[in-house]
PDB file of C-alpha atoms in Angstrom:
ATOM      1  CA  MET A   1      42.235  74.955 -40.834  1.00  0.00           C
ATOM      2  CA  ARG A   2      41.445  72.865 -43.870  1.00  0.00           C
ATOM      3  CA  ASP A   3      38.795  70.942 -41.877  1.00  0.00           C
ATOM      4  CA  VAL A   4      37.211  74.266 -40.942  1.00  0.00           C
ATOM      5  CA  LYS A   5      37.106  75.312 -44.622  1.00  0.00           C
ATOM      6  CA  VAL A   6      35.491  72.029 -45.677  1.00  0.00           C
ATOM      7  CA  ALA A   7      32.940  72.292 -42.938  1.00  0.00           C
ATOM      8  CA  ARG A   8      32.130  75.859 -43.964  1.00  0.00           C
ATOM      9  CA  ARG A   9      31.773  74.865 -47.581  1.00  0.00           C
ATOM     10  CA  ASP A  10      29.474  71.946 -46.648  1.00  0.00           C
ATOM     11  CA  PHE A  11      27.456  74.274 -44.511  1.00  0.00           C
ATOM     12  CA  LEU A  12      26.998  76.699 -47.381  1.00  0.00           C
ATOM     13  CA  ALA A  13      26.049  73.871 -49.740  1.00  0.00           C
ATOM     14  CA  LEU A  14      23.469  72.665 -47.239  1.00  0.00           C
ATOM     15  CA  GLY A  15      22.114  76.164 -46.792  1.00  0.00           C
ATOM     16  CA  LEU A  16      21.742  76.689 -50.573  1.00  0.00           C
ATOM     17  CA  GLY A  17      20.188  73.251 -50.957  1.00  0.00           C
ATOM     18  CA  GLY A  18      17.694  73.986 -48.210  1.00  0.00           C
ATOM     19  CA  ALA A  19      16.809  77.321 -49.748  1.00  0.00           C
ATOM     20  CA  GLY A  20      16.179  75.629 -53.069  1.00  0.00           C
ATOM     21  CA  ALA A  21      14.004  73.023 -51.456  1.00  0.00           C
ATOM     22  CA  LEU A  22      11.981  75.659 -49.678  1.00  0.00           C
ATOM     23  CA  LEU A  23      11.483  77.466 -53.018  1.00  0.00           C
ATOM     24  CA  VAL A  24      10.249  74.351 -54.738  1.00  0.00           C
ATOM     25  CA  TYR A  25       7.965  73.570 -51.777  1.00  0.00           C
ATOM     26  CA  GLY A  26       6.555  77.090 -51.934  1.00  0.00           C
ATOM     27  CA  VAL A  27       5.826  76.808 -55.637  1.00  0.00           C
ATOM     28  CA  LEU A  28       4.137  73.388 -55.236  1.00  0.00           C
ATOM     29  CA  ARG A  29       2.247  74.466 -52.120  1.00  0.00           C
ATOM     30  CA  GLY A  30       0.853  77.504 -53.829  1.00  0.00           C
ATOM     31  CA  SER A  31      -0.010  75.751 -57.030  1.00  0.00           C
ATOM     32  CA  SER A  32      -3.562  75.294 -58.356  1.00  0.00           C
ATOM     33  CA  SER A  33      -4.927  72.445 -60.501  1.00  0.00           C
ATOM     34  CA  THR A  34      -7.053  75.071 -62.316  1.00  0.00           C
ATOM     35  CA  PRO A  35      -5.261  76.587 -65.323  1.00  0.00           C
ATOM     36  CA  PRO A  36      -5.190  80.307 -65.858  1.00  0.00           C
ATOM     37  CA  LEU A  37      -7.200  82.062 -68.494  1.00  0.00           C
ATOM     38  CA  ARG A  38      -5.326  81.875 -71.755  1.00  0.00           C
ATOM     39  CA  PRO A  39      -5.047  84.301 -74.698  1.00  0.00           C
ATOM     40  CA  PRO A  40      -7.806  84.014 -77.325  1.00  0.00           C
ATOM     41  CA  GLY A  41      -7.094  81.126 -79.664  1.00  0.00           C
ATOM     42  CA  ALA A  42      -4.726  79.296 -77.349  1.00  0.00           C
ATOM     43  CA  GLN A  43      -4.553  75.535 -77.868  1.00  0.00           C
ATOM     44  CA  ASP A  44      -5.940  73.141 -75.280  1.00  0.00           C
ATOM     45  CA  GLU A  45      -3.950  73.294 -72.058  1.00  0.00           C
ATOM     46  CA  GLU A  46      -1.821  70.192 -72.600  1.00  0.00           C
ATOM     47  CA  ARG A  47      -0.740  71.193 -76.064  1.00  0.00           C
ATOM     48  CA  PHE A  48      -0.332  74.775 -75.071  1.00  0.00           C
ATOM     49  CA  LEU A  49       2.117  73.911 -72.299  1.00  0.00           C
ATOM     50  CA  ALA A  50       4.047  71.591 -74.625  1.00  0.00           C
ATOM     51  CA  HIS A  51       4.506  74.301 -77.290  1.00  0.00           C
ATOM     52  CA  CYS A  52       4.741  77.538 -75.342  1.00  0.00           C
ATOM     53  CA  LEU A  53       8.338  78.861 -75.124  1.00  0.00           C
ATOM     54  CA  ARG A  54       7.529  81.247 -72.259  1.00  0.00           C
ATOM     55  CA  CYS A  55       9.101  83.950 -74.526  1.00  0.00           C
ATOM     56  CA  GLN A  56       6.613  86.644 -73.532  1.00  0.00           C
ATOM     57  CA  GLU A  57       6.235  87.803 -77.149  1.00  0.00           C
ATOM     58  CA  CYS A  58       2.409  87.590 -76.905  1.00  0.00           C
ATOM     59  CA  VAL A  59       2.489  89.600 -73.636  1.00  0.00           C
ATOM     60  CA  ARG A  60       4.535  92.322 -75.320  1.00  0.00           C
ATOM     61  CA  ALA A  61       2.285  92.325 -78.363  1.00  0.00           C
ATOM     62  CA  CYS A  62      -0.989  92.703 -76.411  1.00  0.00           C
ATOM     63  CA  MET A  63      -2.452  96.064 -77.288  1.00  0.00           C
ATOM     64  CA  THR A  64      -4.607  96.376 -74.138  1.00  0.00           C
ATOM     65  CA  ALA A  65      -1.954  95.016 -71.778  1.00  0.00           C
ATOM     66  CA  CYS A  66      -4.395  92.330 -70.478  1.00  0.00           C
ATOM     67  CA  LEU A  67      -1.836  89.560 -70.619  1.00  0.00           C
ATOM     68  CA  GLU A  68       0.838  88.898 -68.055  1.00  0.00           C
ATOM     69  CA  PRO A  69       3.175  85.953 -67.051  1.00  0.00           C
ATOM     70  CA  ALA A  70       1.519  83.336 -64.858  1.00  0.00           C
ATOM     71  CA  GLY A  71       2.914  83.178 -61.349  1.00  0.00           C
ATOM     72  CA  LYS A  72       3.703  80.262 -58.977  1.00  0.00           C
ATOM     73  CA  GLU A  73       0.072  80.082 -57.830  1.00  0.00           C
ATOM     74  CA  PHE A  74      -0.715  78.085 -61.006  1.00  0.00           C
ATOM     75  CA  GLY A  75       2.134  75.575 -60.498  1.00  0.00           C
ATOM     76  CA  ALA A  76       5.710  75.292 -61.612  1.00  0.00           C
ATOM     77  CA  SER A  77       4.860  73.926 -65.113  1.00  0.00           C
ATOM     78  CA  ARG A  78       2.707  76.980 -65.897  1.00  0.00           C
ATOM     79  CA  MET A  79       5.107  79.661 -64.524  1.00  0.00           C
ATOM     80  CA  TRP A  80       5.884  82.390 -67.103  1.00  0.00           C
ATOM     81  CA  THR A  81       3.247  81.156 -69.552  1.00  0.00           C
ATOM     82  CA  PRO A  82       0.921  83.909 -70.740  1.00  0.00           C
ATOM     83  CA  ARG A  83      -2.159  84.475 -68.642  1.00  0.00           C
ATOM     84  CA  PHE A  84      -5.218  86.638 -69.481  1.00  0.00           C
ATOM     85  CA  ASN A  85      -6.030  88.813 -66.444  1.00  0.00           C
ATOM     86  CA  PRO A  86      -9.372  90.692 -66.928  1.00  0.00           C
ATOM     87  CA  ARG A  87      -8.609  92.903 -63.933  1.00  0.00           C
ATOM     88  CA  LEU A  88      -5.858  94.530 -66.070  1.00  0.00           C
ATOM     89  CA  ALA A  89      -8.071  95.171 -69.108  1.00  0.00           C
ATOM     90  CA  LYS A  90     -10.688  93.746 -71.368  1.00  0.00           C
ATOM     91  CA  CYS A  91      -9.447  91.510 -74.245  1.00  0.00           C
ATOM     92  CA  GLU A  92     -10.190  93.405 -77.501  1.00  0.00           C
ATOM     93  CA  PHE A  93      -9.582  90.400 -79.742  1.00  0.00           C
ATOM     94  CA  GLU A  94     -11.970  91.728 -82.445  1.00  0.00           C
ATOM     95  CA  LEU A  95     -10.101  95.098 -82.656  1.00  0.00           C
ATOM     96  CA  CYS A  96      -6.425  94.126 -82.316  1.00  0.00           C
ATOM     97  CA  GLY A  97      -6.284  91.571 -85.145  1.00  0.00           C
ATOM     98  CA  ARG A  98      -5.315  88.902 -82.602  1.00  0.00           C
ATOM     99  CA  ALA A  99      -1.846  90.415 -82.052  1.00  0.00           C
ATOM    100  CA  CYS A 100      -0.924  87.731 -79.530  1.00  0.00           C
ATOM    101  CA  ALA A 101      -1.464  84.957 -82.128  1.00  0.00           C
ATOM    102  CA  GLU A 102       0.490  86.909 -84.714  1.00  0.00           C
ATOM    103  CA  ALA A 103       3.394  87.270 -82.257  1.00  0.00           C
ATOM    104  CA  CYS A 104       3.545  83.614 -81.161  1.00  0.00           C
ATOM    105  CA  PRO A 105       6.536  82.027 -82.913  1.00  0.00           C
ATOM    106  CA  VAL A 106       5.493  78.404 -82.368  1.00  0.00           C
ATOM    107  CA  GLY A 107       1.712  78.385 -82.979  1.00  0.00           C
ATOM    108  CA  ALA A 108       0.733  77.760 -79.351  1.00  0.00           C
ATOM    109  CA  ILE A 109      -1.822  80.574 -79.982  1.00  0.00           C
ATOM    110  CA  LYS A 110      -3.980  80.077 -83.095  1.00  0.00           C
ATOM    111  CA  LYS A 111      -6.181  82.546 -84.885  1.00  0.00           C
ATOM    112  CA  PRO A 112      -9.736  81.209 -85.283  1.00  0.00           C
ATOM    113  CA  PRO A 113     -12.557  83.435 -86.602  1.00  0.00           C
ATOM    114  CA  ASP A 114     -13.843  85.962 -84.137  1.00  0.00           C
ATOM    115  CA  GLU A 115     -17.172  84.226 -83.748  1.00  0.00           C
ATOM    116  CA  GLU A 116     -15.402  81.017 -82.544  1.00  0.00           C
ATOM    117  CA  VAL A 117     -13.376  82.733 -79.854  1.00  0.00           C
ATOM    118  CA  ARG A 118     -14.223  81.567 -76.341  1.00  0.00           C
ATOM    119  CA  ILE A 119     -11.609  82.618 -73.717  1.00  0.00           C
ATOM    120  CA  GLY A 120     -13.815  81.606 -70.740  1.00  0.00           C
ATOM    121  CA  VAL A 121     -17.192  82.137 -69.273  1.00  0.00           C
ATOM    122  CA  ALA A 122     -18.278  84.760 -66.787  1.00  0.00           C
ATOM    123  CA  ARG A 123     -20.237  83.792 -63.624  1.00  0.00           C
ATOM    124  CA  VAL A 124     -21.795  86.015 -60.981  1.00  0.00           C
ATOM    125  CA  ASP A 125     -20.983  85.336 -57.305  1.00  0.00           C
ATOM    126  CA  ARG A 126     -24.384  86.261 -55.792  1.00  0.00           C
ATOM    127  CA  ARG A 127     -22.820  86.556 -52.256  1.00  0.00           C
ATOM    128  CA  LYS A 128     -20.672  89.479 -53.519  1.00  0.00           C
ATOM    129  CA  CYS A 129     -22.947  91.120 -56.132  1.00  0.00           C
ATOM    130  CA  ILE A 130     -24.648  94.074 -54.562  1.00  0.00           C
ATOM    131  CA  ALA A 131     -27.698  93.638 -56.864  1.00  0.00           C
ATOM    132  CA  TRP A 132     -28.169  90.049 -55.644  1.00  0.00           C
ATOM    133  CA  ASN A 133     -26.908  90.316 -52.053  1.00  0.00           C
ATOM    134  CA  GLU A 134     -28.009  93.799 -51.039  1.00  0.00           C
ATOM    135  CA  GLY A 135     -30.906  94.529 -53.393  1.00  0.00           C
ATOM    136  CA  LYS A 136     -29.232  97.621 -54.762  1.00  0.00           C
ATOM    137  CA  SER A 137     -29.458  98.753 -58.354  1.00  0.00           C
ATOM    138  CA  CYS A 138     -26.275  98.011 -60.214  1.00  0.00           C
ATOM    139  CA  LEU A 139     -25.963  96.883 -63.829  1.00  0.00           C
ATOM    140  CA  VAL A 140     -22.503  97.976 -64.699  1.00  0.00           C
ATOM    141  CA  CYS A 141     -21.631  94.555 -66.089  1.00  0.00           C
ATOM    142  CA  TYR A 142     -24.740  94.528 -68.234  1.00  0.00           C
ATOM    143  CA  GLU A 143     -23.824  97.986 -69.598  1.00  0.00           C
ATOM    144  CA  ARG A 144     -20.240  97.014 -70.423  1.00  0.00           C
ATOM    145  CA  CYS A 145     -21.027  93.726 -72.157  1.00  0.00           C
ATOM    146  CA  SER A 146     -20.639  93.998 -75.957  1.00  0.00           C
ATOM    147  CA  TYR A 147     -22.153  90.565 -76.666  1.00  0.00           C
ATOM    148  CA  GLN A 148     -25.552  90.805 -75.006  1.00  0.00           C
ATOM    149  CA  ALA A 149     -24.404  87.973 -72.756  1.00  0.00           C
ATOM    150  CA  ILE A 150     -25.644  89.671 -69.555  1.00  0.00           C
ATOM    151  CA  GLU A 151     -29.341  90.516 -68.964  1.00  0.00           C
ATOM    152  CA  PRO A 152     -31.073  91.672 -65.836  1.00  0.00           C
ATOM    153  CA  ASP A 153     -33.845  89.504 -64.436  1.00  0.00           C
ATOM    154  CA  SER A 154     -37.231  90.856 -63.369  1.00  0.00           C
ATOM    155  CA  ARG A 155     -35.692  92.222 -60.186  1.00  0.00           C
ATOM    156  CA  GLY A 156     -32.809  93.894 -61.887  1.00  0.00           C
ATOM    157  CA  ARG A 157     -30.157  91.295 -61.025  1.00  0.00           C
ATOM    158  CA  PRO A 158     -27.594  90.297 -63.655  1.00  0.00           C
ATOM    159  CA  ARG A 159     -27.614  86.885 -65.245  1.00  0.00           C
ATOM    160  CA  VAL A 160     -25.087  85.539 -67.721  1.00  0.00           C
ATOM    161  CA  ASP A 161     -26.146  83.793 -70.957  1.00  0.00           C
ATOM    162  CA  GLU A 162     -23.155  81.422 -71.300  1.00  0.00           C
ATOM    163  CA  SER A 163     -23.965  80.705 -74.962  1.00  0.00           C
ATOM    164  CA  ARG A 164     -23.213  84.354 -75.806  1.00  0.00           C
ATOM    165  CA  CYS A 165     -20.290  84.962 -73.453  1.00  0.00           C
ATOM    166  CA  THR A 166     -16.834  85.123 -74.980  1.00  0.00           C
ATOM    167  CA  GLY A 167     -14.934  85.588 -71.762  1.00  0.00           C
ATOM    168  CA  CYS A 168     -13.597  88.998 -72.913  1.00  0.00           C
ATOM    169  CA  GLY A 169     -13.461  90.155 -69.258  1.00  0.00           C
ATOM    170  CA  ALA A 170     -15.196  93.521 -69.762  1.00  0.00           C
ATOM    171  CA  CYS A 171     -17.661  92.697 -66.923  1.00  0.00           C
ATOM    172  CA  GLN A 172     -14.962  91.624 -64.456  1.00  0.00           C
ATOM    173  CA  ASN A 173     -12.766  94.559 -65.349  1.00  0.00           C
ATOM    174  CA  THR A 174     -15.495  97.110 -64.578  1.00  0.00           C
ATOM    175  CA  CYS A 175     -17.254  95.413 -61.621  1.00  0.00           C
ATOM    176  CA  VAL A 176     -17.577  97.921 -58.798  1.00  0.00           C
ATOM    177  CA  THR A 177     -17.371  95.364 -56.019  1.00  0.00           C
ATOM    178  CA  CYS A 178     -14.039  95.669 -54.122  1.00  0.00           C
ATOM    179  CA  PRO A 179     -11.522  94.294 -53.481  1.00  0.00           C
ATOM    180  CA  ASP A 180     -12.742  91.225 -55.386  1.00  0.00           C
ATOM    181  CA  PRO A 181     -15.170  91.510 -58.365  1.00  0.00           C
ATOM    182  CA  ALA A 182     -18.611  89.864 -58.066  1.00  0.00           C
ATOM    183  CA  ILE A 183     -18.403  88.634 -61.630  1.00  0.00           C
ATOM    184  CA  VAL A 184     -15.398  86.614 -62.751  1.00  0.00           C
ATOM    185  CA  VAL A 185     -14.355  84.924 -65.946  1.00  0.00           C
ATOM    186  CA  HIS A 186     -13.554  81.236 -65.434  1.00  0.00           C
ATOM    187  CA  PRO A 187     -11.739  78.809 -67.752  1.00  0.00           C
ATOM    188  CA  LEU A 188     -14.141  76.838 -69.896  1.00  0.00           C
ATOM    189  CA  LYS A 189     -13.259  73.539 -68.241  1.00  0.00           C
ATOM    190  CA  GLU A 190     -14.707  74.893 -64.919  1.00  0.00           C
ATOM    191  CA  LYS A 191     -18.006  75.588 -66.576  1.00  0.00           C
ATOM    192  CA  GLY A 192     -19.901  72.801 -64.898  1.00  0.00           C
ATOM    193  CA  SER A 193     -18.559  73.292 -61.347  1.00  0.00           C
ATOM    194  CA  LYS A 194     -20.486  76.043 -59.564  1.00  0.00           C
ATOM    195  CA  GLY A 195     -19.751  76.821 -55.970  1.00  0.00           C
ATOM    196  CA  LYS A 196     -22.316  77.799 -53.374  1.00  0.00           C
ATOM    197  CA  GLY A 197     -23.821  81.168 -54.232  1.00  0.00           C
ATOM    198  CA  VAL A 198     -22.240  81.236 -57.680  1.00  0.00           C
ATOM    199  CA  GLY A 199     -24.531  81.173 -60.667  1.00  0.00           C
ATOM    200  CA  SER A 200     -25.096  82.464 -64.163  1.00  0.00           C
TER     201      SER A 200
END
């Protein structure tokens, strides 16, 4: 009987170990080398990851609820760090007094002047944009931009002036293209890598 109990215990241990291995594999398999968008004023990615406590204080302090914990798709080292998601809401960093930076207990999020804030940069996917791809009139992103970073060209198609874009996410949040928006805010380090059909 004792041998049976040992075998059963070993079997359970192997099962739990296998489940843990599958979980780790799933996290690593779904991970991306591209970091998520960070709150305004976040330190560079390496320093941010070294300092961030994953405490969620900034997420709770966000007045527009545009911050959320990063999931496994960004890799194990970034899980539960704060991520700015423009699909939830625009970042109103000029109005909220940078509540996320005020809430951060370790200084992983700083508070630079408003004019220096650059969360990311918006880019239009011309394959999805109905103004570019279908020739239909649509300038919702242009109308929602508070920084004059989006202007229509001579044919009424939106173009992004990256020098003016703060990455606030208003354009992505209000884009009418479903299920995926045709204009998306990308991390600044991705700025030089444009895919096919993606442009300013």
